[in-house]
Amino acid sequence: MSSPRRPGSQPSRGGRAPWSPRGERGRLPPVSRCVGMVMWGQQPSPAAPGLEDNLCAIAVVGRSCALYPRLPGRDGGGTLPSHDAAQTSAPCGRDAEGRALGSFQLGHQDNIPSCTPVQRALMLLTPSLEKLQAVKCRMLEAMDKGLSRQTHAQATVRMLPTFICSTPDGTEKGDLMVVELCQSHVRTLFVTLLGDGNQSPQLMYKIFDMPADMLQGTGEALFDFIAQCVHKFLEEIGSPQHRLPLGFVFPFSCRQTGLGKAELISWSKGFQCSDVEGKDVVQLLQAAINKLELYHVQVIALLNDTVGTMMASSWGGKPCEIALVTGTGTNSCFMAEAELVEVVEESNGRMCVNSEWGCFGDDGALGDVLTPYDHRVDQESSNPGERRFEKMVGGLYLGEIVRHAVLMLATEQALFVGASTSVLGAKDAFKTQQVLEIMEFGEILQSVAGLLAPECTATLVPSADTNGLGVAMVTAVAQRLLTQRHEVEQLLAPLRLSRADLERVQALMRQEMERGLGRDSNADASVRMLPTYVCNTPDGTERGDFLALDLGGTNFRVLVVRVMQEGIHMASEIYVVPTSVMQGTGEALFDHIVECIMDFQRKQNLMEQVLPLGFTFSFPCQQLGLDKAVLLTWTKGFSASGCVGQDVVQLLRDAAQRKQHVALKVVAVVNDTVGTMMACGYDDPKCEIGLIVGTGTNACYMEERKNVGTVEGDEGRMCINMEWGAFGDNGCLDDIFTTFDRMVDEKTINAGKQRFEKLISGMYLGEIVRHILLAMVDKQLLFRGKPSLKLQTRDIFQTTFLSTIETDGLALQQVQGILRDLELDASFEDSVLVREVCQTVSLRAAQLCAAGLAAVVEKMRENRGLAQLAITVGVDGTLYKMHPHFSQNLQQMLQDLAPNCAVTFLQSEDGSGKGAALVAAVACRETSP
């Protein structure tokens, strides 16, 4: 047992504190044939994305190697040569059929032409590039099998999730501890990170020799010993008593269900402690530590040496995202898109996957690569038939492969003629270390990797400290993410509405609806509940030709809608309203509209017909009858004089008279929400609700006329235009409004108005997200605290970005691309957080919309005295139609809030055109004899 050690100079990538190399997987690199194999499946792909331009760092465990002569056939550009080029240096040339001798493997040696025994042995141990490509493909297939939920249990490459979802970003700081279980000792490490990019970590460590009988003893004794090492180490360094996160290196195969939760699958490397397999080793260690009353020490992360290698190599600049261990054993890990790791529920961001690829080939996938020497080594091992890939690559076996090859050559009198070779009969006569003195490794690995994956550039970064510092970094990252998660949750909590919150919004909406319907309370209601004088929905008997006029902006449409037994057919044309007309006189505006109607009728040969016309007029109006609506104010850039306070239908009729156009019969004026309901009502008679969720939001529904106190009459029903965008303008939703909502509201042209709409509609969601992102930058939670000028620009974060970012299957690199357009240097972790913000804002919008709709359907059910209501909602709007999850979130929450109502949603096609014509059609149906 050594004394606690503090290195004289702080470790950097060039040097670490010295420590025992005994027994850890990953000390001695293999040689020769394994070089072409260790890169199988390691190219960045959708499962293992590289950095920009596919440049990634691979941490390599083991001794750094000198230069090795460039492989034959490797061209200067690093491209994959042809088979001919790759084999020009084959020791025996080609056979009679022109096949390169280097391509012959086990199973083909009978066909190998006459060669010297040495050449034959070399050919057996030299797979062709074609063979290596084939095995690479098999490795990729095995990896996919390991990632799949359906095939994971049968996979030889296990692809185990590690629940490590981030690499160091340089902001980690604080004290933490590492405990590493090795073959013959336990190493403890105390690390202090200063938040300086991890350039100067302060380290102290100590190695505790482990009794030899501990490996075969009880599990309790093993973990008690590890805990005692922790206790002694902390006593000697005088550790403070504040909370101390601990990372645990446990280099055995585990089934991990969380960063700090892992059940041992099986022991290996000579360990066989009782009563541990199938149990959570983190809990076992924490229990042992607690027995010593070290309650401030908390085990928060467990990982193996391979993951530690990757994390230890993530120093400044771009992170290392792949680790490769080629030592006593072999393994790899890499950062994968979390959604590809089907064996866990996590689908956002990325997760490090521990391949455990040593068992690759246990199902026979390497049968055509294995040589007689490999078979002999396998038969003499303690686990024949298992870990076949590791036995071809790991340093534990390479010396034995060489020994069997040399022994066979000596038996054939090809080597050591006349000399005694009895020493070759003894196992372990050749040590891998001795082989390394003859054969080098590094450049061959780099070269063959380039040949097998020419589209990727891999930088090899030898890792000087395999585990200790790597686990410290994992522990530090875990601690950083826990702290960050707490702050994120605090920031987003006001936007995450509970079931109780939504039920209260539903009740408030119902209360405001009742006030809006009351004759005496209507003037003070935030939900105006305007009568539309539309008293019926289509019943399918409507027939005839109808005109529709859709005016809502600088362009307007004229349509002819033919309602026939076999369906509806439409023809339309778009006309422009010049700015001079928009801002001129009312007479000029409506004269222009009538001129366009006449032009359209001439083109459609309708000048001689008098067709009923439905007029969609999308400006604030007070409707006094089905064909009478008084303009309250202009919006959208219109300011034509002499119109405000006038009946817009009469203005249109007056213009027709001036133009002597007698074939114009305006029978109804409607808004787009009512048009949506009517358009869908033609296809589904149960459609009695209209909903718009787009740039703005509104709803309408069929109310019992006796409940509408603002109009005369008690019989039948009437469609009510709720104008629910103004819900909350009286302050009833103040506690739902967040700081971010108020920031958005204050910058609008109608501050304090349309408050419900500003929580839901597409015009505002992007702005809400932008303000949240700015707050996160300010709190150092995003973009390393560095905002861009673009992000500070109002309306720069469009609501369409939410739809794109939340699209299922969208790679994080694509999210990064969107953020890059906003001049934001986003990491993968930043992209995950931006996606979470978008999801939070859009989910709240959908749930609030559902709460409002729940009030509507429940009122309709109660009006009709039904235990269960079956109703259809006609819906339109880009947010509902284009956002990948809005409609689903809306429908799910509506079902929860109104369980006694079976609500079907029917998307509208052209509610403002087709719907207006159908309002006219229904009106004509009602007045027909």
Short mmCIF file of C-alpha atoms in Angstrom, two decimals, residues 450-867:
data_model
loop_
_atom_site.label_atom_id
_atom_site.label_comp_id
_atom_site.label_asym_id
_atom_site.label_seq_id
_atom_site.Cartn_x
_atom_site.Cartn_y
_atom_site.Cartn_z
CA GLY A 450 -8.72 4.85 -43.40
CA LEU A 451 -9.00 2.06 -45.97
CA LEU A 452 -12.10 0.56 -44.36
CA ALA A 453 -13.85 3.88 -43.71
CA PRO A 454 -12.46 6.35 -46.25
CA GLU A 455 -15.35 8.77 -45.72
CA CYS A 456 -14.33 9.32 -42.08
CA THR A 457 -11.25 10.89 -40.56
CA ALA A 458 -10.39 9.45 -37.17
CA THR A 459 -7.78 11.06 -34.96
CA LEU A 460 -6.14 8.62 -32.56
CA VAL A 461 -5.46 10.11 -29.13
CA PRO A 462 -3.52 7.73 -26.86
CA SER A 463 -4.98 7.88 -23.39
CA ALA A 464 -2.38 8.07 -20.65
CA ASP A 465 -4.83 7.56 -17.76
CA THR A 466 -7.42 5.01 -18.78
CA ASN A 467 -9.83 5.15 -15.92
CA GLY A 468 -9.21 7.40 -12.98
CA LEU A 469 -9.45 10.80 -14.58
CA GLY A 470 -12.07 9.56 -17.06
CA VAL A 471 -14.36 8.45 -14.25
CA ALA A 472 -13.68 11.72 -12.48
CA MET A 473 -14.87 13.51 -15.61
CA VAL A 474 -17.98 11.33 -15.81
CA THR A 475 -18.72 12.10 -12.17
CA ALA A 476 -18.12 15.80 -12.75
CA VAL A 477 -20.33 15.82 -15.84
CA ALA A 478 -23.05 13.95 -13.94
CA GLN A 479 -22.84 16.51 -11.15
CA ARG A 480 -22.95 19.37 -13.68
CA LEU A 481 -25.98 17.89 -15.40
CA LEU A 482 -27.78 17.37 -12.09
CA THR A 483 -27.21 21.02 -11.18
CA GLN A 484 -28.19 22.15 -14.66
CA ARG A 485 -31.30 19.98 -14.63
CA HIS A 486 -32.40 21.54 -11.34
CA GLU A 487 -32.05 25.05 -12.78
CA VAL A 488 -33.81 24.09 -16.02
CA GLU A 489 -36.70 22.57 -14.09
CA GLN A 490 -37.03 25.73 -12.03
CA LEU A 491 -37.05 27.88 -15.16
CA LEU A 492 -39.60 25.79 -17.05
CA ALA A 493 -41.81 24.88 -14.07
CA PRO A 494 -44.25 27.81 -14.56
CA LEU A 495 -44.92 26.64 -18.12
CA ARG A 496 -45.67 23.06 -17.07
CA LEU A 497 -49.33 23.05 -16.15
CA SER A 498 -50.76 20.47 -13.80
CA ARG A 499 -54.08 18.71 -14.26
CA ALA A 500 -55.50 21.00 -11.59
CA ASP A 501 -54.25 24.08 -13.46
CA LEU A 502 -55.98 22.96 -16.65
CA GLU A 503 -59.22 22.08 -14.86
CA ARG A 504 -59.24 25.59 -13.42
CA VAL A 505 -58.70 27.10 -16.90
CA GLN A 506 -61.59 24.96 -18.15
CA ALA A 507 -63.83 26.25 -15.35
CA LEU A 508 -62.81 29.86 -16.02
CA MET A 509 -63.57 29.46 -19.72
CA ARG A 510 -67.00 28.08 -18.89
CA GLN A 511 -67.60 31.01 -16.54
CA GLU A 512 -66.60 33.55 -19.20
CA MET A 513 -68.77 31.79 -21.80
CA GLU A 514 -71.81 32.17 -19.56
CA ARG A 515 -71.01 35.85 -19.02
CA GLY A 516 -70.61 36.37 -22.75
CA LEU A 517 -74.02 34.80 -23.46
CA GLY A 518 -75.83 36.89 -20.85
CA ARG A 519 -77.61 40.03 -22.01
CA ASP A 520 -76.50 42.06 -18.99
CA SER A 521 -73.01 40.58 -18.54
CA ASN A 522 -71.92 40.41 -22.17
CA ALA A 523 -70.28 43.85 -22.21
CA ASP A 524 -67.88 42.87 -19.38
CA ALA A 525 -67.03 39.36 -20.61
CA SER A 526 -63.56 38.62 -22.03
CA VAL A 527 -65.09 35.91 -24.24
CA ARG A 528 -67.59 37.89 -26.35
CA MET A 529 -69.75 34.95 -27.56
CA LEU A 530 -70.96 36.77 -30.68
CA PRO A 531 -74.11 35.47 -32.40
CA THR A 532 -73.53 34.63 -36.08
CA TYR A 533 -77.15 34.06 -37.12
CA VAL A 534 -76.06 30.76 -38.65
CA CYS A 535 -78.75 28.48 -37.27
CA ASN A 536 -78.12 25.21 -39.09
CA THR A 537 -75.25 23.13 -40.39
CA PRO A 538 -75.28 21.35 -43.76
CA ASP A 539 -77.44 18.22 -43.93
CA GLY A 540 -76.37 16.97 -47.37
CA THR A 541 -79.43 18.13 -49.26
CA GLU A 542 -77.86 21.43 -50.37
CA ARG A 543 -77.62 21.79 -54.16
CA GLY A 544 -76.70 24.49 -56.62
CA ASP A 545 -74.00 26.99 -57.59
CA PHE A 546 -72.79 29.57 -55.11
CA LEU A 547 -70.25 32.36 -55.10
CA ALA A 548 -67.82 32.95 -52.25
CA LEU A 549 -65.69 35.98 -51.53
CA ASP A 550 -62.75 35.71 -49.14
CA LEU A 551 -61.29 39.05 -48.03
CA GLY A 552 -58.71 38.98 -45.25
CA GLY A 553 -55.56 40.66 -46.49
CA THR A 554 -53.75 42.15 -49.45
CA ASN A 555 -54.96 39.28 -51.62
CA PHE A 556 -58.54 38.12 -51.86
CA ARG A 557 -60.24 35.22 -53.60
CA VAL A 558 -63.39 34.82 -55.62
CA LEU A 559 -64.79 31.29 -55.90
CA VAL A 560 -67.64 29.46 -57.52
CA VAL A 561 -68.72 26.41 -55.54
CA ARG A 562 -70.93 23.79 -57.18
CA VAL A 563 -72.71 21.61 -54.62
CA MET A 564 -73.91 18.41 -56.27
CA GLN A 565 -75.06 15.02 -55.16
CA GLU A 566 -71.69 13.49 -56.01
CA GLY A 567 -69.78 16.16 -54.12
CA ILE A 568 -68.45 19.72 -54.20
CA HIS A 569 -66.42 21.21 -57.04
CA MET A 570 -64.74 24.59 -56.85
CA ALA A 571 -63.00 27.05 -59.13
CA SER A 572 -61.28 30.17 -57.84
CA GLU A 573 -59.03 33.06 -58.71
CA ILE A 574 -56.84 35.29 -56.55
CA TYR A 575 -56.91 39.05 -56.96
CA VAL A 576 -54.64 41.73 -55.49
CA VAL A 577 -55.79 44.72 -53.49
CA PRO A 578 -53.31 47.53 -54.32
CA THR A 579 -52.00 49.55 -51.39
CA SER A 580 -53.54 52.70 -52.85
CA VAL A 581 -56.94 51.00 -52.75
CA MET A 582 -56.42 49.56 -49.23
CA GLN A 583 -55.67 53.03 -47.92
CA GLY A 584 -58.01 55.03 -50.18
CA THR A 585 -61.75 55.49 -49.94
CA GLY A 586 -64.29 52.85 -49.04
CA GLU A 587 -66.06 53.36 -52.36
CA ALA A 588 -62.84 52.70 -54.28
CA LEU A 589 -62.17 49.54 -52.24
CA PHE A 590 -65.59 47.98 -52.72
CA ASP A 591 -65.75 49.11 -56.39
CA HIS A 592 -62.49 47.21 -56.91
CA ILE A 593 -63.92 44.12 -55.21
CA VAL A 594 -67.03 44.16 -57.41
CA GLU A 595 -64.93 44.64 -60.54
CA CYS A 596 -62.94 41.52 -59.62
CA ILE A 597 -66.15 39.56 -58.99
CA MET A 598 -67.44 40.59 -62.42
CA ASP A 599 -64.14 39.61 -64.05
CA PHE A 600 -64.32 36.20 -62.41
CA GLN A 601 -67.95 35.67 -63.46
CA ARG A 602 -67.11 36.56 -67.04
CA LYS A 603 -64.27 34.02 -67.10
CA GLN A 604 -66.58 31.38 -65.64
CA ASN A 605 -69.51 32.29 -67.97
CA LEU A 606 -71.67 33.24 -64.99
CA MET A 607 -72.57 36.84 -65.85
CA GLU A 608 -76.14 35.99 -66.70
CA GLN A 609 -76.77 34.08 -63.47
CA VAL A 610 -77.76 35.48 -60.10
CA LEU A 611 -75.86 33.33 -57.61
CA PRO A 612 -76.11 33.50 -53.81
CA LEU A 613 -72.83 34.77 -52.35
CA GLY A 614 -71.20 33.97 -49.01
CA PHE A 615 -68.80 36.69 -47.85
CA THR A 616 -65.86 35.80 -45.57
CA PHE A 617 -64.83 39.14 -44.08
CA SER A 618 -61.93 38.60 -41.68
CA PHE A 619 -61.97 41.93 -39.85
CA PRO A 620 -63.53 42.76 -36.46
CA CYS A 621 -67.28 43.18 -36.90
CA GLN A 622 -70.44 43.34 -34.88
CA GLN A 623 -72.85 40.99 -36.60
CA LEU A 624 -76.50 42.05 -36.54
CA GLY A 625 -77.88 39.42 -38.88
CA LEU A 626 -76.76 36.65 -41.22
CA ASP A 627 -76.18 39.26 -43.95
CA LYS A 628 -75.47 42.30 -41.78
CA ALA A 629 -72.10 43.02 -40.10
CA VAL A 630 -70.83 46.41 -38.91
CA LEU A 631 -67.08 47.00 -39.25
CA LEU A 632 -65.57 47.90 -35.89
CA THR A 633 -62.02 48.66 -37.00
CA TRP A 634 -59.61 47.98 -39.83
CA THR A 635 -56.51 45.76 -39.30
CA LYS A 636 -53.80 44.18 -41.49
CA GLY A 637 -52.82 47.45 -43.18
CA PHE A 638 -56.29 48.48 -44.37
CA SER A 639 -57.48 52.01 -43.68
CA ALA A 640 -60.10 52.72 -46.36
CA SER A 641 -62.18 55.71 -45.32
CA GLY A 642 -65.91 55.71 -44.78
CA CYS A 643 -66.13 52.04 -43.76
CA VAL A 644 -65.77 51.84 -39.99
CA GLY A 645 -69.23 51.78 -38.40
CA GLN A 646 -70.86 50.74 -41.65
CA ASP A 647 -72.48 47.49 -42.71
CA VAL A 648 -69.91 45.85 -45.01
CA VAL A 649 -72.56 43.85 -46.85
CA GLN A 650 -74.43 47.05 -47.71
CA LEU A 651 -71.16 48.67 -48.87
CA LEU A 652 -70.67 45.72 -51.22
CA ARG A 653 -74.27 45.97 -52.51
CA ASP A 654 -73.89 49.72 -53.08
CA ALA A 655 -70.76 49.11 -55.13
CA ALA A 656 -72.59 46.50 -57.23
CA GLN A 657 -75.29 49.05 -57.98
CA ARG A 658 -72.71 51.63 -59.02
CA LYS A 659 -71.22 49.07 -61.38
CA GLN A 660 -74.71 48.06 -62.54
CA HIS A 661 -73.95 44.47 -61.59
CA VAL A 662 -77.37 43.14 -60.71
CA ALA A 663 -76.23 39.48 -60.66
CA LEU A 664 -74.95 39.78 -57.09
CA LYS A 665 -76.92 38.39 -54.19
CA VAL A 666 -75.11 38.53 -50.82
CA VAL A 667 -76.91 36.18 -48.44
CA ALA A 668 -74.36 35.69 -45.63
CA VAL A 669 -71.29 37.23 -44.07
CA VAL A 670 -69.14 34.94 -41.89
CA ASN A 671 -65.71 34.66 -40.34
CA ASP A 672 -63.20 31.88 -41.05
CA THR A 673 -64.00 29.91 -37.89
CA VAL A 674 -67.67 29.53 -38.80
CA GLY A 675 -66.63 28.72 -42.36
CA THR A 676 -64.42 25.94 -41.05
CA MET A 677 -67.28 24.39 -39.10
CA MET A 678 -69.61 24.58 -42.10
CA ALA A 679 -67.05 23.15 -44.53
CA CYS A 680 -66.50 20.13 -42.27
CA GLY A 681 -70.20 19.91 -41.49
CA TYR A 682 -70.90 19.07 -45.11
CA ASP A 683 -68.72 15.94 -44.77
CA ASP A 684 -69.80 15.06 -41.22
CA PRO A 685 -73.27 16.09 -39.96
CA LYS A 686 -72.01 15.76 -36.37
CA CYS A 687 -69.58 18.65 -36.89
CA GLU A 688 -70.98 21.44 -34.70
CA ILE A 689 -67.73 23.04 -33.53
CA GLY A 690 -65.18 25.06 -35.48
CA LEU A 691 -61.60 25.56 -34.27
CA ILE A 692 -58.78 27.65 -35.71
CA VAL A 693 -55.24 27.18 -34.36
CA GLY A 694 -52.82 28.94 -36.66
CA THR A 695 -51.39 32.44 -36.65
CA GLY A 696 -54.32 33.24 -34.36
CA THR A 697 -56.90 31.10 -32.59
CA ASN A 698 -60.68 31.09 -32.23
CA ALA A 699 -63.61 28.71 -31.79
CA CYS A 700 -67.32 28.59 -32.57
CA TYR A 701 -70.05 26.08 -31.73
CA MET A 702 -73.80 25.48 -31.98
CA GLU A 703 -75.45 26.87 -28.84
CA GLU A 704 -79.07 26.41 -27.75
CA ARG A 705 -80.77 29.62 -28.87
CA LYS A 706 -82.62 29.95 -25.58
CA ASN A 707 -79.23 30.42 -23.88
CA VAL A 708 -78.19 33.29 -26.16
CA GLY A 709 -79.42 36.30 -24.23
CA THR A 710 -78.11 38.80 -26.78
CA VAL A 711 -80.63 37.85 -29.52
CA GLU A 712 -84.37 37.32 -29.60
CA GLY A 713 -85.96 33.88 -29.90
CA ASP A 714 -85.79 30.58 -28.02
CA GLU A 715 -86.20 27.95 -30.70
CA GLY A 716 -83.44 25.90 -32.27
CA ARG A 717 -79.73 26.63 -32.17
CA MET A 718 -77.35 29.32 -33.33
CA CYS A 719 -73.64 29.22 -34.06
CA ILE A 720 -71.73 31.35 -31.55
CA ASN A 721 -68.44 32.94 -32.57
CA MET A 722 -66.62 32.83 -29.24
CA GLU A 723 -63.70 35.13 -30.10
CA TRP A 724 -61.87 33.25 -27.37
CA GLY A 725 -58.50 34.79 -28.18
CA ALA A 726 -59.42 37.56 -25.72
CA PHE A 727 -60.06 35.08 -22.89
CA GLY A 728 -58.11 36.36 -19.88
CA ASP A 729 -58.06 40.03 -20.92
CA ASN A 730 -59.96 40.72 -17.69
CA GLY A 731 -57.12 39.27 -15.59
CA CYS A 732 -58.58 35.85 -14.86
CA LEU A 733 -55.51 34.13 -16.38
CA ASP A 734 -52.86 36.28 -14.71
CA ASP A 735 -51.46 33.40 -12.68
CA ILE A 736 -51.05 31.33 -15.85
CA PHE A 737 -49.02 34.07 -17.52
CA THR A 738 -45.29 33.65 -16.96
CA THR A 739 -42.51 36.22 -17.06
CA PHE A 740 -41.80 35.16 -20.63
CA ASP A 741 -45.44 35.62 -21.66
CA ARG A 742 -45.44 39.13 -20.22
CA MET A 743 -42.26 39.98 -22.11
CA VAL A 744 -43.90 38.89 -25.35
CA ASP A 745 -47.16 40.69 -24.59
CA GLU A 746 -45.46 43.99 -23.76
CA LYS A 747 -43.86 44.19 -27.20
CA THR A 748 -47.05 43.55 -29.19
CA ILE A 749 -49.16 46.27 -30.79
CA ASN A 750 -52.10 45.27 -28.57
CA ALA A 751 -50.46 44.80 -25.17
CA GLY A 752 -52.90 43.39 -22.63
CA LYS A 753 -55.28 42.19 -25.33
CA GLN A 754 -55.86 38.73 -26.87
CA ARG A 755 -54.01 37.15 -23.96
CA PHE A 756 -55.29 33.59 -24.48
CA GLU A 757 -54.27 33.80 -28.13
CA LYS A 758 -50.77 34.88 -27.08
CA LEU A 759 -50.41 31.65 -25.09
CA ILE A 760 -51.56 29.39 -27.92
CA SER A 761 -51.22 30.71 -31.45
CA GLY A 762 -48.36 30.38 -33.86
CA MET A 763 -47.72 34.11 -34.01
CA TYR A 764 -46.32 34.09 -30.49
CA LEU A 765 -44.88 30.66 -29.59
CA GLY A 766 -41.53 31.31 -31.27
CA GLU A 767 -41.14 34.55 -29.32
CA ILE A 768 -41.89 32.77 -26.04
CA VAL A 769 -39.19 30.22 -26.85
CA ARG A 770 -36.72 32.98 -27.75
CA HIS A 771 -37.17 34.71 -24.39
CA ILE A 772 -36.70 31.40 -22.54
CA LEU A 773 -33.50 30.70 -24.46
CA LEU A 774 -32.17 34.16 -23.59
CA ALA A 775 -32.87 33.47 -19.91
CA MET A 776 -31.03 30.16 -20.13
CA VAL A 777 -28.04 31.82 -21.77
CA ASP A 778 -28.03 34.39 -18.98
CA LYS A 779 -27.94 31.56 -16.43
CA GLN A 780 -25.06 29.84 -18.28
CA LEU A 781 -27.29 26.89 -19.14
CA LEU A 782 -27.05 27.28 -22.92
CA PHE A 783 -24.42 28.06 -25.53
CA ARG A 784 -21.78 28.40 -22.78
CA GLY A 785 -23.42 31.66 -21.78
CA LYS A 786 -22.70 33.31 -25.15
CA PRO A 787 -25.81 34.66 -26.91
CA SER A 788 -25.85 35.81 -30.49
CA LEU A 789 -27.08 39.19 -31.65
CA LYS A 790 -29.60 37.39 -33.83
CA LEU A 791 -31.18 35.67 -30.84
CA GLN A 792 -31.77 39.10 -29.33
CA THR A 793 -33.76 40.12 -32.41
CA ARG A 794 -37.52 40.08 -32.00
CA ASP A 795 -39.41 37.41 -33.99
CA ILE A 796 -36.19 35.82 -35.26
CA PHE A 797 -37.12 32.46 -33.73
CA GLN A 798 -40.09 31.51 -35.87
CA THR A 799 -42.80 29.11 -34.77
CA THR A 800 -41.96 26.96 -37.80
CA PHE A 801 -38.67 26.24 -36.02
CA LEU A 802 -40.65 24.56 -33.24
CA SER A 803 -42.35 22.28 -35.73
CA THR A 804 -39.04 21.37 -37.34
CA ILE A 805 -37.07 20.89 -34.13
CA GLU A 806 -39.77 18.69 -32.58
CA THR A 807 -40.07 16.44 -35.63
CA ASP A 808 -39.61 12.79 -34.64
CA GLY A 809 -36.36 11.33 -35.90
CA LEU A 810 -34.73 14.69 -36.57
CA ALA A 811 -31.03 14.25 -35.88
CA LEU A 812 -29.42 16.60 -33.41
CA GLN A 813 -27.02 17.69 -36.14
CA GLN A 814 -30.02 19.09 -38.01
CA VAL A 815 -31.15 20.93 -34.91
CA GLN A 816 -27.63 22.32 -34.68
CA GLY A 817 -28.00 23.51 -38.27
CA ILE A 818 -31.14 25.50 -37.42
CA LEU A 819 -29.39 27.08 -34.45
CA ARG A 820 -26.30 27.76 -36.54
CA ASP A 821 -28.46 29.85 -38.86
CA LEU A 822 -29.18 31.99 -35.81
CA GLU A 823 -25.40 32.33 -35.27
CA LEU A 824 -25.57 30.06 -32.24
CA ASP A 825 -22.67 27.67 -31.64
CA ALA A 826 -24.75 24.85 -30.19
CA SER A 827 -23.38 21.62 -28.78
CA PHE A 828 -25.42 18.42 -28.93
CA GLU A 829 -26.44 19.04 -25.31
CA ASP A 830 -27.55 22.57 -26.22
CA SER A 831 -29.64 21.14 -29.06
CA VAL A 832 -31.36 18.71 -26.67
CA LEU A 833 -32.20 21.55 -24.29
CA VAL A 834 -33.54 23.79 -27.08
CA ARG A 835 -35.76 20.89 -28.17
CA GLU A 836 -37.03 20.51 -24.61
CA VAL A 837 -37.91 24.21 -24.45
CA CYS A 838 -39.81 23.98 -27.74
CA GLN A 839 -41.67 20.89 -26.53
CA THR A 840 -42.60 22.59 -23.26
CA VAL A 841 -44.02 25.69 -24.97
CA SER A 842 -45.95 23.81 -27.67
CA LEU A 843 -47.30 21.28 -25.15
CA ARG A 844 -48.64 24.07 -22.94
CA ALA A 845 -50.31 25.67 -25.97
CA ALA A 846 -52.01 22.39 -26.91
CA GLN A 847 -53.13 21.74 -23.35
CA LEU A 848 -54.59 25.24 -22.90
CA CYS A 849 -56.43 24.85 -26.19
CA ALA A 850 -57.77 21.52 -24.91
CA ALA A 851 -58.94 23.17 -21.67
CA GLY A 852 -60.89 25.75 -23.63
CA LEU A 853 -62.39 23.13 -25.92
CA ALA A 854 -63.29 20.94 -22.93
CA ALA A 855 -65.41 23.80 -21.58
CA VAL A 856 -67.22 23.98 -24.94
CA VAL A 857 -68.00 20.27 -25.33
CA GLU A 858 -69.05 19.87 -21.71
CA LYS A 859 -71.44 22.81 -22.04
CA MET A 860 -72.95 21.29 -25.20
CA ARG A 861 -73.37 17.94 -23.43
CA GLU A 862 -75.08 19.53 -20.46
CA ASN A 863 -77.26 21.71 -22.74
CA ARG A 864 -78.59 18.59 -24.39
CA GLY A 865 -78.99 16.58 -21.19
CA LEU A 866 -76.75 13.75 -22.40
CA ALA A 867 -74.66 11.35 -20.35
#
